[in-house]
Short mmCIF file of C-alpha atoms in Angstrom, two decimals:
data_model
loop_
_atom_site.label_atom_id
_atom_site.label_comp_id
_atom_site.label_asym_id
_atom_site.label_seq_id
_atom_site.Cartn_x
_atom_site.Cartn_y
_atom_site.Cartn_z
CA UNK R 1 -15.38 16.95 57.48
CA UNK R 2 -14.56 18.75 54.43
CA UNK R 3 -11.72 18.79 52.36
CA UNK R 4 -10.68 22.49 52.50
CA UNK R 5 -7.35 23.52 53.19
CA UNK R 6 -7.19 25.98 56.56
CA UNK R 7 -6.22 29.58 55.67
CA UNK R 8 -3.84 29.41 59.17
CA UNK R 9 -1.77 27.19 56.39
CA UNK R 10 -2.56 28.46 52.88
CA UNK R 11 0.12 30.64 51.49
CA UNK R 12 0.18 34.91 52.21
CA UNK R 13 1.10 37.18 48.74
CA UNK R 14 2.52 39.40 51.49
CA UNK R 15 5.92 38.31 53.23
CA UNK R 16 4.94 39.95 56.28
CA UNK R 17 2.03 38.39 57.11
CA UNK R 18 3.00 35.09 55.60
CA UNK R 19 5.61 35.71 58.60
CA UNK R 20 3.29 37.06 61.10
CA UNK R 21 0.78 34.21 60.69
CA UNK R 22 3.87 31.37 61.16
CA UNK R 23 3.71 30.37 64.33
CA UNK R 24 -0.23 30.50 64.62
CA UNK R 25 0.21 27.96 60.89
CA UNK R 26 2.54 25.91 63.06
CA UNK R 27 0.29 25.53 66.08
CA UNK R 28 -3.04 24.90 63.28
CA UNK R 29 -1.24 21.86 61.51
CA UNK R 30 -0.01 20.21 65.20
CA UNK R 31 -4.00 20.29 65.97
CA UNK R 32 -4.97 18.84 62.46
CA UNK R 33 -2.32 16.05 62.69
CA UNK R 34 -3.65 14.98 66.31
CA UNK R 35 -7.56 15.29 65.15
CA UNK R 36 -7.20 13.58 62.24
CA UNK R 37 -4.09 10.70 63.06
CA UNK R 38 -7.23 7.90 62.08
CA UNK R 39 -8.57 10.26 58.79
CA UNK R 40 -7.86 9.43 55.14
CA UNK R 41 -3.62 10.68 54.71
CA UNK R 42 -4.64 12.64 51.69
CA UNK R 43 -6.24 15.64 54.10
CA UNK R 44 -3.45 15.71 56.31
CA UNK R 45 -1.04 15.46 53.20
CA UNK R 46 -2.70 18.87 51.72
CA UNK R 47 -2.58 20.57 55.12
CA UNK R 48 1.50 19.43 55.06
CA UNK R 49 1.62 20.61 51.83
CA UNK R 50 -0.17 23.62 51.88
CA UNK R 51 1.87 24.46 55.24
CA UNK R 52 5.42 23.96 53.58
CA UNK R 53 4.25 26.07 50.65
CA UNK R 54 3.73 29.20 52.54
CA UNK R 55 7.19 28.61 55.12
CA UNK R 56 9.00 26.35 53.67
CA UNK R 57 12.31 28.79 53.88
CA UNK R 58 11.25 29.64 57.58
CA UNK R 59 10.88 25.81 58.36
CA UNK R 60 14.32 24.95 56.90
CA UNK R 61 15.82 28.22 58.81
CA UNK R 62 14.44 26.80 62.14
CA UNK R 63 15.96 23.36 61.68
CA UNK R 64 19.45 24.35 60.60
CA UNK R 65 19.74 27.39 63.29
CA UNK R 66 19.59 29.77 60.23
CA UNK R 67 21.85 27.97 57.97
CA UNK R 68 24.56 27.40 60.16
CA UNK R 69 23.83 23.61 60.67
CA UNK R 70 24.36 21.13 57.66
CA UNK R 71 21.53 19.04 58.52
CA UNK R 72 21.40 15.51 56.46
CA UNK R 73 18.85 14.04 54.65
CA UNK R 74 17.41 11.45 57.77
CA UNK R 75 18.85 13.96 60.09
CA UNK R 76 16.63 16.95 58.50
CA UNK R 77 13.46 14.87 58.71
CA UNK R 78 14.44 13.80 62.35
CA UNK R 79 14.28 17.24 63.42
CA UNK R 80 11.21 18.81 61.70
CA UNK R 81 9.57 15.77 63.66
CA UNK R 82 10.47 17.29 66.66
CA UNK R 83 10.49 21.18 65.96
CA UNK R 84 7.29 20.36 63.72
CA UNK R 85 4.63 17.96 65.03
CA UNK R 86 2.70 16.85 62.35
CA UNK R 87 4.83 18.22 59.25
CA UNK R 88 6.56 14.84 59.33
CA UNK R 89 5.61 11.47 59.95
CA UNK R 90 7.01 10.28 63.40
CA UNK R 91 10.08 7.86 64.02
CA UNK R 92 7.78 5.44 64.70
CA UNK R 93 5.91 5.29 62.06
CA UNK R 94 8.91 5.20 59.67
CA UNK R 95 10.27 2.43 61.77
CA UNK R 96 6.80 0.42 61.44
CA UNK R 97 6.88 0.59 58.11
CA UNK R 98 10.37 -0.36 57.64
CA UNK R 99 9.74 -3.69 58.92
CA UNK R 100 7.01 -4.40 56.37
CA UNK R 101 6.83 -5.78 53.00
CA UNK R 102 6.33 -2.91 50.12
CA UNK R 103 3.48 -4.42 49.21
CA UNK R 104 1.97 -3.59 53.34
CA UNK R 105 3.86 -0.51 54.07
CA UNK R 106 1.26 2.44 55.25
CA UNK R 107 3.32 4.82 52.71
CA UNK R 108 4.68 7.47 55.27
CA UNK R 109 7.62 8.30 52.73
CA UNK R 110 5.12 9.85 50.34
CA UNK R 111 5.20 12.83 53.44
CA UNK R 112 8.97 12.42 53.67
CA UNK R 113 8.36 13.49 49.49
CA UNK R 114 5.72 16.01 50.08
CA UNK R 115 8.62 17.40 52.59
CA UNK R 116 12.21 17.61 50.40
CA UNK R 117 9.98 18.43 47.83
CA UNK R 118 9.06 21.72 49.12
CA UNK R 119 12.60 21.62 50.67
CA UNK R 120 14.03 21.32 47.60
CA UNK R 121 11.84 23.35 45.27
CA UNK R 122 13.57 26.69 47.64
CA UNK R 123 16.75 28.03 45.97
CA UNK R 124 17.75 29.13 49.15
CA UNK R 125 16.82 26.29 51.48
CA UNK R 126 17.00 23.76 48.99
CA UNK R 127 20.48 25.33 47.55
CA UNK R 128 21.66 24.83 50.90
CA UNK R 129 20.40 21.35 51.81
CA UNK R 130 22.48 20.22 47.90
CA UNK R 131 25.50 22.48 49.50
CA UNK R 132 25.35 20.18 52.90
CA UNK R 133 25.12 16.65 50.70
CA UNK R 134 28.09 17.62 49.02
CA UNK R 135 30.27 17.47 51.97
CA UNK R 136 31.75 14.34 52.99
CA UNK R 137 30.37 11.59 55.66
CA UNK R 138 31.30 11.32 58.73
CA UNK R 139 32.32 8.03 58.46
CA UNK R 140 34.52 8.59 55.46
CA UNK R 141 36.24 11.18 57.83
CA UNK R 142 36.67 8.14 60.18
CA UNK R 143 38.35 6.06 57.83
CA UNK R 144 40.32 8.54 55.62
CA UNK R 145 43.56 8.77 57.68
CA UNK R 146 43.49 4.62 57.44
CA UNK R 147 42.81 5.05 53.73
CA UNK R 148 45.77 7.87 52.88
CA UNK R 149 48.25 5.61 54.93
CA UNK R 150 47.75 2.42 53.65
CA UNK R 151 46.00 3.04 50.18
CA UNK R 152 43.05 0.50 50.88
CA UNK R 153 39.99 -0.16 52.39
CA UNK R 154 37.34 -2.70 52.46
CA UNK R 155 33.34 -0.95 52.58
CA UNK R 156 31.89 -4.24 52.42
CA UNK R 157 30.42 -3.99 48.84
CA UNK R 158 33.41 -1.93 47.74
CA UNK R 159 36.55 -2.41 47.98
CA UNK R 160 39.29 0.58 47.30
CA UNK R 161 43.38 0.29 46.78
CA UNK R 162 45.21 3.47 45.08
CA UNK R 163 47.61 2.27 42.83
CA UNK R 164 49.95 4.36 40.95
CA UNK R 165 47.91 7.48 42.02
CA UNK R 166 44.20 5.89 40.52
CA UNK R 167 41.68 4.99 43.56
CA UNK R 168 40.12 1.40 42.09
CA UNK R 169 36.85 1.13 43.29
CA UNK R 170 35.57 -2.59 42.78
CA UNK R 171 31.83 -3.45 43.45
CA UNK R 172 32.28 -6.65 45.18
CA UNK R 173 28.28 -7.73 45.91
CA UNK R 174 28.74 -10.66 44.38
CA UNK R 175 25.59 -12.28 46.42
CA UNK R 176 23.68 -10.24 43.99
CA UNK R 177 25.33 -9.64 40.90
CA UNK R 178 26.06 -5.58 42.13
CA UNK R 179 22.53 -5.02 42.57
CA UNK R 180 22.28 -1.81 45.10
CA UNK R 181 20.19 -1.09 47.90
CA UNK R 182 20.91 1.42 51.20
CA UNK R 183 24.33 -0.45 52.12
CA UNK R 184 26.05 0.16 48.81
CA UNK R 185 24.58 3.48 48.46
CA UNK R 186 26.63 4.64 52.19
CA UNK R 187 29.38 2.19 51.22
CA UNK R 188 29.82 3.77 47.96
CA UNK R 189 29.01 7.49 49.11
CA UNK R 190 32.30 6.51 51.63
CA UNK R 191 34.05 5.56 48.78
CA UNK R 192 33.80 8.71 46.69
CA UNK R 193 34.79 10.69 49.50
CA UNK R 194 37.63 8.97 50.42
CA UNK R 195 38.84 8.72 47.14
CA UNK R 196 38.18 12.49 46.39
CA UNK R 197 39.50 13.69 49.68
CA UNK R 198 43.00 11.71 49.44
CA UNK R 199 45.63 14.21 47.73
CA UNK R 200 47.61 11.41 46.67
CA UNK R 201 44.53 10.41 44.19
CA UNK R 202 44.59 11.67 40.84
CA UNK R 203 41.74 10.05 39.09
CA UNK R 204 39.44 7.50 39.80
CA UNK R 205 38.12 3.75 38.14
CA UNK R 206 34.96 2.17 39.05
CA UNK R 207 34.62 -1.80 37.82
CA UNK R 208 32.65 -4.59 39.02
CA UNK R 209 34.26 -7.68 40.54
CA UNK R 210 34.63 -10.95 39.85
CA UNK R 211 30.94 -12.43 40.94
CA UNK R 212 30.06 -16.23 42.24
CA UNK R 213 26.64 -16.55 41.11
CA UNK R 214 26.26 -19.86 38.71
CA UNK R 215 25.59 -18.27 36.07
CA UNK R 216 28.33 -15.46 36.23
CA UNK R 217 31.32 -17.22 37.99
CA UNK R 218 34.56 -15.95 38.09
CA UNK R 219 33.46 -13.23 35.60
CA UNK R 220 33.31 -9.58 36.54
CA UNK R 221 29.16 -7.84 36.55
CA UNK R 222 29.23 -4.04 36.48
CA UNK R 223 25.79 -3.82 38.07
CA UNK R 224 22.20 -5.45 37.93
CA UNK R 225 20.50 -1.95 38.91
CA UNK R 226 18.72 -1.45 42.20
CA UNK R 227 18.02 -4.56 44.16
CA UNK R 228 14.27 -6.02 43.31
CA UNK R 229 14.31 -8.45 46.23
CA UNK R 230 15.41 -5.92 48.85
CA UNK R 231 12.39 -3.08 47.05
CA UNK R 232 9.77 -6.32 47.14
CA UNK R 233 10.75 -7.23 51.27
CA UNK R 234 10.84 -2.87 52.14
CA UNK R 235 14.53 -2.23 52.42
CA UNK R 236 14.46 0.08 49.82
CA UNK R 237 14.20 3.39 51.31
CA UNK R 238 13.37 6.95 49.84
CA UNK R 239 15.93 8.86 51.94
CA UNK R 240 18.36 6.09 52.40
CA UNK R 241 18.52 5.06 48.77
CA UNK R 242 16.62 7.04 46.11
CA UNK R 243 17.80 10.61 47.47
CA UNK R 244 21.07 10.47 49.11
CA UNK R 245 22.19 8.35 46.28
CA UNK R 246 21.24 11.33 43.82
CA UNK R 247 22.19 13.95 45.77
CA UNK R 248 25.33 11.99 47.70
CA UNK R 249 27.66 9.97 45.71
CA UNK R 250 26.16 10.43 42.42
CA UNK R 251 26.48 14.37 42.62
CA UNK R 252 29.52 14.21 44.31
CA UNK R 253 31.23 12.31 41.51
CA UNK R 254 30.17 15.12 39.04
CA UNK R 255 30.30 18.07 41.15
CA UNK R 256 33.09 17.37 43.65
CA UNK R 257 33.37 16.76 47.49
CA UNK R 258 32.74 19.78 49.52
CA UNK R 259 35.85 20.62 51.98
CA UNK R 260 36.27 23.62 54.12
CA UNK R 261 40.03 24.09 53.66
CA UNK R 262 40.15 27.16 55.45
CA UNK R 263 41.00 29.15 52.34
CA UNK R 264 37.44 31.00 51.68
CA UNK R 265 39.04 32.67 47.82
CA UNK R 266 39.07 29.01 46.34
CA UNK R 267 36.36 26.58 44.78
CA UNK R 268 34.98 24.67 47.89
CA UNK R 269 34.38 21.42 45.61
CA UNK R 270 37.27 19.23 45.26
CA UNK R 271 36.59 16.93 42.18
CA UNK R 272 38.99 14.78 39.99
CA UNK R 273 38.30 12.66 36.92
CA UNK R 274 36.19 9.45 36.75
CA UNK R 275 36.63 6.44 34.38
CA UNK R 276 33.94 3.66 34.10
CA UNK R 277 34.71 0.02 32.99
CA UNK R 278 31.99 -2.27 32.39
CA UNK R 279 31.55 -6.03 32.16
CA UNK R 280 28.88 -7.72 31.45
CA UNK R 281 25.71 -5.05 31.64
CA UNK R 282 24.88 -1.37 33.73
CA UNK R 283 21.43 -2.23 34.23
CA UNK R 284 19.46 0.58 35.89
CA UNK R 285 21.45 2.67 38.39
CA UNK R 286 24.63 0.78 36.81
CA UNK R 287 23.58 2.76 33.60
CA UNK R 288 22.94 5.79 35.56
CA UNK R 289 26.33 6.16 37.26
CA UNK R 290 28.05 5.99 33.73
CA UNK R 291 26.29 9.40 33.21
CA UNK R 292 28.57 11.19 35.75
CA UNK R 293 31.84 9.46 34.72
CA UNK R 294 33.86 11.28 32.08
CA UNK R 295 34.94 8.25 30.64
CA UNK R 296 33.34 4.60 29.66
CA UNK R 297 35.30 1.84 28.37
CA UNK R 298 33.19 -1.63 27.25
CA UNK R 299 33.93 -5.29 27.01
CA UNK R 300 32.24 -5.95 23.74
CA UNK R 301 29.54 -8.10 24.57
CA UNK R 302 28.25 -5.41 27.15
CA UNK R 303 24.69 -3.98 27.24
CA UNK R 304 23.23 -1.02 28.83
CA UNK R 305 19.72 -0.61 29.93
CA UNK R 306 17.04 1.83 32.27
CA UNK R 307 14.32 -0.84 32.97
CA UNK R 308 11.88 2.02 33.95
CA UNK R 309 8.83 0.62 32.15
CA UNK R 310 9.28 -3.02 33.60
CA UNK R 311 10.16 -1.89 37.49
CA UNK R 312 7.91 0.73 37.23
CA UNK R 313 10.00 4.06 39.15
CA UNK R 314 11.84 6.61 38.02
CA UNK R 315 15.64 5.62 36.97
CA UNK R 316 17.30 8.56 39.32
CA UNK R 317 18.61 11.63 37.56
CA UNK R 318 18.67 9.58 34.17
CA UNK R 319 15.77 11.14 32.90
CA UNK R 320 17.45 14.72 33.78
CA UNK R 321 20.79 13.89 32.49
CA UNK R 322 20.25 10.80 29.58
CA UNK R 323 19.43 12.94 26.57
CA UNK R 324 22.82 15.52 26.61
CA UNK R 325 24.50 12.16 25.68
CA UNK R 326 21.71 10.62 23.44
CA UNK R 327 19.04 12.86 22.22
CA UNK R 328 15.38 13.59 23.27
CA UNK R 329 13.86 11.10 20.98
CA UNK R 330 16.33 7.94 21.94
CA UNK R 331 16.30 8.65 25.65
CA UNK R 332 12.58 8.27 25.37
CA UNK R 333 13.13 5.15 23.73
CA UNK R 334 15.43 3.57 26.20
CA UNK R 335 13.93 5.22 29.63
CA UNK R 336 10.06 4.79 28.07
CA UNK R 337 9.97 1.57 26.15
CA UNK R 338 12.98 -0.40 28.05
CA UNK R 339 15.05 0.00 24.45
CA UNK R 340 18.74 -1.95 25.26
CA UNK R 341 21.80 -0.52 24.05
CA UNK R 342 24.70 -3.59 23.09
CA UNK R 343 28.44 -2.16 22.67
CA UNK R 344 28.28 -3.67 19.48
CA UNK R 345 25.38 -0.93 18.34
CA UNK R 346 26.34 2.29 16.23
CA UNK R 347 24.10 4.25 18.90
CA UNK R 348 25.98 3.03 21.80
CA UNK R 349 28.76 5.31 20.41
CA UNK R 350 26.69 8.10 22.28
CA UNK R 351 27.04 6.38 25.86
CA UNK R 352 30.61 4.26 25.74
CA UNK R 353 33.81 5.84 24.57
CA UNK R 354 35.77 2.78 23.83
CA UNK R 355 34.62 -0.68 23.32
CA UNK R 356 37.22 -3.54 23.15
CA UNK R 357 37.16 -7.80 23.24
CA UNK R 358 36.95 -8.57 26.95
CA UNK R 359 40.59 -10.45 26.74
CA UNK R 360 41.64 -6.38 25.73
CA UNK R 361 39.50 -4.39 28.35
CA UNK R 362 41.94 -4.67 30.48
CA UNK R 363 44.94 -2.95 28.70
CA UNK R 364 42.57 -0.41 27.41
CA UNK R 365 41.52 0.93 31.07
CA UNK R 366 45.46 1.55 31.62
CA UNK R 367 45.88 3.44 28.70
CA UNK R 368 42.93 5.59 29.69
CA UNK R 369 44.09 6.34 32.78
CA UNK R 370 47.51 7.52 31.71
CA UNK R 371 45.52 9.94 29.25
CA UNK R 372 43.50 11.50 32.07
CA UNK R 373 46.25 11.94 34.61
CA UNK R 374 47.24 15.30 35.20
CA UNK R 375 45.81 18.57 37.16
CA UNK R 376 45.03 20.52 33.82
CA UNK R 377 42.72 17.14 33.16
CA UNK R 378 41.15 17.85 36.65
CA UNK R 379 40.04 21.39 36.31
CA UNK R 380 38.83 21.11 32.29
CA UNK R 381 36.64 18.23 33.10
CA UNK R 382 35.09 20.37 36.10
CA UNK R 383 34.56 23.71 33.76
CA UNK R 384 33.28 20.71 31.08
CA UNK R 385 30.83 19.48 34.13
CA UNK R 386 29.88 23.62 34.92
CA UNK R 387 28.89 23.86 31.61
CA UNK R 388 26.98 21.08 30.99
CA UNK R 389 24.70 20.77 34.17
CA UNK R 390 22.91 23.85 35.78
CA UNK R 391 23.28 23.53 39.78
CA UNK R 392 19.52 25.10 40.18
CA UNK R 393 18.47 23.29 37.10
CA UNK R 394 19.36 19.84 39.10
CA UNK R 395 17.70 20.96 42.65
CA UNK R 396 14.45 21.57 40.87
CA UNK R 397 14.45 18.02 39.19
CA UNK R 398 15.39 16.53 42.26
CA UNK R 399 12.70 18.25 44.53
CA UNK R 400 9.68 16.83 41.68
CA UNK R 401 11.66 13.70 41.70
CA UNK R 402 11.39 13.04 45.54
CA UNK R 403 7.81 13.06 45.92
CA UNK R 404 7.18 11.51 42.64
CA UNK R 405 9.12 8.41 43.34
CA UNK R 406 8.52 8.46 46.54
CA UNK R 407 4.57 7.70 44.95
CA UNK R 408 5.81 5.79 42.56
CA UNK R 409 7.02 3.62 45.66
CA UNK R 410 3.50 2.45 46.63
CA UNK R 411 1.94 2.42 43.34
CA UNK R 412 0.16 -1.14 42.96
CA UNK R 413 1.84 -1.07 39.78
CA UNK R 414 5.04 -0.97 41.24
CA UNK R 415 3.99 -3.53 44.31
CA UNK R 416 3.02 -6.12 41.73
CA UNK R 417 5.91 -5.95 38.82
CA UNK R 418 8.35 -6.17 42.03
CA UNK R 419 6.78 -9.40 43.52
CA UNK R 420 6.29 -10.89 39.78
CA UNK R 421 9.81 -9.76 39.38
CA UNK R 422 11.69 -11.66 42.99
CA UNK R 423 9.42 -14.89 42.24
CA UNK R 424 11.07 -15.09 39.07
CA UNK R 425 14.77 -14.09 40.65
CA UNK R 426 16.48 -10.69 39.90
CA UNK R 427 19.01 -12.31 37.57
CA UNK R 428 18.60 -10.16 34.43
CA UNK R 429 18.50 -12.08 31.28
CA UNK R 430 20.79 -11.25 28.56
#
């Protein structure tokens, strides 16, 4: 069999033909998926690929009924396995590998990639698909007339209570010292929205909670980065984790929560300001997050790190958004070489905005979040955010991020620093 890619599903120079010749494409790549189910996956991969480059926009028009549907991430890929046979891989398939180790996983995400890449890479398909991750979950809609009544709720591995107008988020995994995998990432995604969506919330503080661990008892932990034990067993997922975290919470923190108010002449993004207070360390996608805050207060015996080189992946949108702050040359350093930022440093000046004695850290995040209360507060730190970050800019990194993490994923690089990494316990050393 040779390697060639079908003309039925190589890309047309002209639109009307690359129109014309969908629907025989569509029937060519069903064929090729059922023929060759027991070939190598890198033929079938370039037939996906080469399919998606040609109707990609078509594809995405099919699946959200002309781009009237807001389709989510899982829900997206759900339905181009039905509409699409063979442009996916099937639910069963995703669901065998899910109950494997990493390390014995077949690798079907790498098509999920090859997928909301292409999705992505469309300004007007992708554009969309950001649009629809903007708005909020369902199940924040669930609990937000709980949360405006009573000003709390518990997530599981965040807890909320507005106080004095500020929404307190506390990350409360202490069974892992904060470390995230696909609960937090829905649990804080919930969390954002609710606090976003509540008008009596003015601004927002994210912390970590007191933990239980030996080692870190009764002192609060920030985070420890993505969770090594849950990537090592396979319950670290591409969609579930790695994108809707980027494009969900993350996003949503620095762009706003899409609402549909009914009131077409205004912004459809409702943001508000974000303060950061860390204890301990932001490891990984605990440094990340301080990124999209507009304000980072430090205990002084803090550090900050993006532990690319030893875990092997990509650290999310870091390598996107890492030098505004820093610098080409020492975000290199710290996303390349592992280089660890201590509040003490001068250069930590560049990520932290006030660093105080952790007795004092306390008192300091008050006075912050008197200084950032206020609506002409809310709507400079948005125009700040407009300025700073190109919307098109950040779907094109994101759409070469999701298929190259999604490889990084099954690298045997990867495979082995993760199981040298749970044998020797994910409790980073300081």
């Amino acid at each position: 069999m040779t390697g060639h890619v079908p003309a039925l599903v190589q890309p047309t120079a002209d639109r009307g033909e690359t129109q014309a010749s969908f629907p025989r494409a569509r029937a060519a790549l069903a064929r090729a998926a059922q023929r060759q189910a027991a070939s190598p996956p890198g033929r079938l991969r370039a037939l996906r690929s080469a399919f998606l480059d040609a109707h990609t926009d078509a594809v995405y028009a099919e699946l959200t009924a002309g781009h009237t549907r807001g389709l989510r991430l899982a829900e997206l890929a759900a339905a181009a396995e039905g509409a699409f046979p063979g442009l996916v891989p099937t639910a069963a398939e995703l669901a065998a590998d899910r109950a494997l180790a990493q390390a014995r996983k077949a690798g079907h995400e790498i098509d999920l990639g090859i997928f909301f890449c292409r999705i992505l890479r469309s300004p007007r398909s992708g554009g969309h698909l950001v649009d629809t991750l903007l708005r909020p979950t369902a199940r924040a809609l669930d609990l937000l007339p709980g949360f405006t009544a009573t000003g709390r709720a518990d997530l599981g591995s965040v807890r909320m209570e507005r106080r004095d107008g500020v929404a307190r988020l506390t990350l409360c995994r202490d069974d892992c010292l904060n470390a995230e995998d696909d609960r937090q990432v829905d649990d804080m995604e919930t969390a954002v929205d609710l606090a976003l969506l509540d008008d009596a919330v003015e601004l927002c503080l994210i912390r970590g909670g007191e933990m239980t661990h030996p080692r870190y008892v009764g002192k609060r932990v920030f985070s420890a980065g993505i969770n090594l034990k849950s990537l090592h067993s396979g319950g670290i997922s591409l969609v579930g984790f790695l994108l809707r975290r980027e494009l969900g919470y993350l996003h949503k923190i620095w762009r706003g929560v899409r609402v549909d108010d009914g009131a077409s002449w205004r912004s459809p993004t409702r943001s508000k300001p974000w303060v950061a207070a860390v204890d301990t360390f932001a490891i990984g996608g605990g440094m990340q997050l301080l990124l999209v805050v507009d304000h980072v207060l430090a205990a002084s015996d803090v550090y900050l790190s993006l532990p690319a080189a030893q875990e092997g992946i990509i650290p999310g949108a870091a390598n996107f958004r890492l030098s505004r702050y820093t610098g080409p040359r020492l975000a290199r350093q710290i996303i390349l070489e592992g280089h660890r930022i201590r509040a003490t440093d001068s250069e930590a000046r560049l990520l932290v905005d006030e660093v105080h004695s952790p007795d004092e850290l306390d008192a300091a995040v008050e006075r912050s979040l008197d200084r950032l209360r206020g609506p002409a507060v809310a709507v400079n730190r948005k125009m700040l955010n407009v300025a700073e970050e190109d919307l098109g800019a950040f779907r094109r990194y994101m759409a070469e991020f999701a298929l190259e993490q999604a490889l990084r994923l099954h690298s045997a690089d990867v495979i082995d620093k993760v199981g040298r990494f749970t044998t020797r316990g994910t409790v980073p050393l300081s």
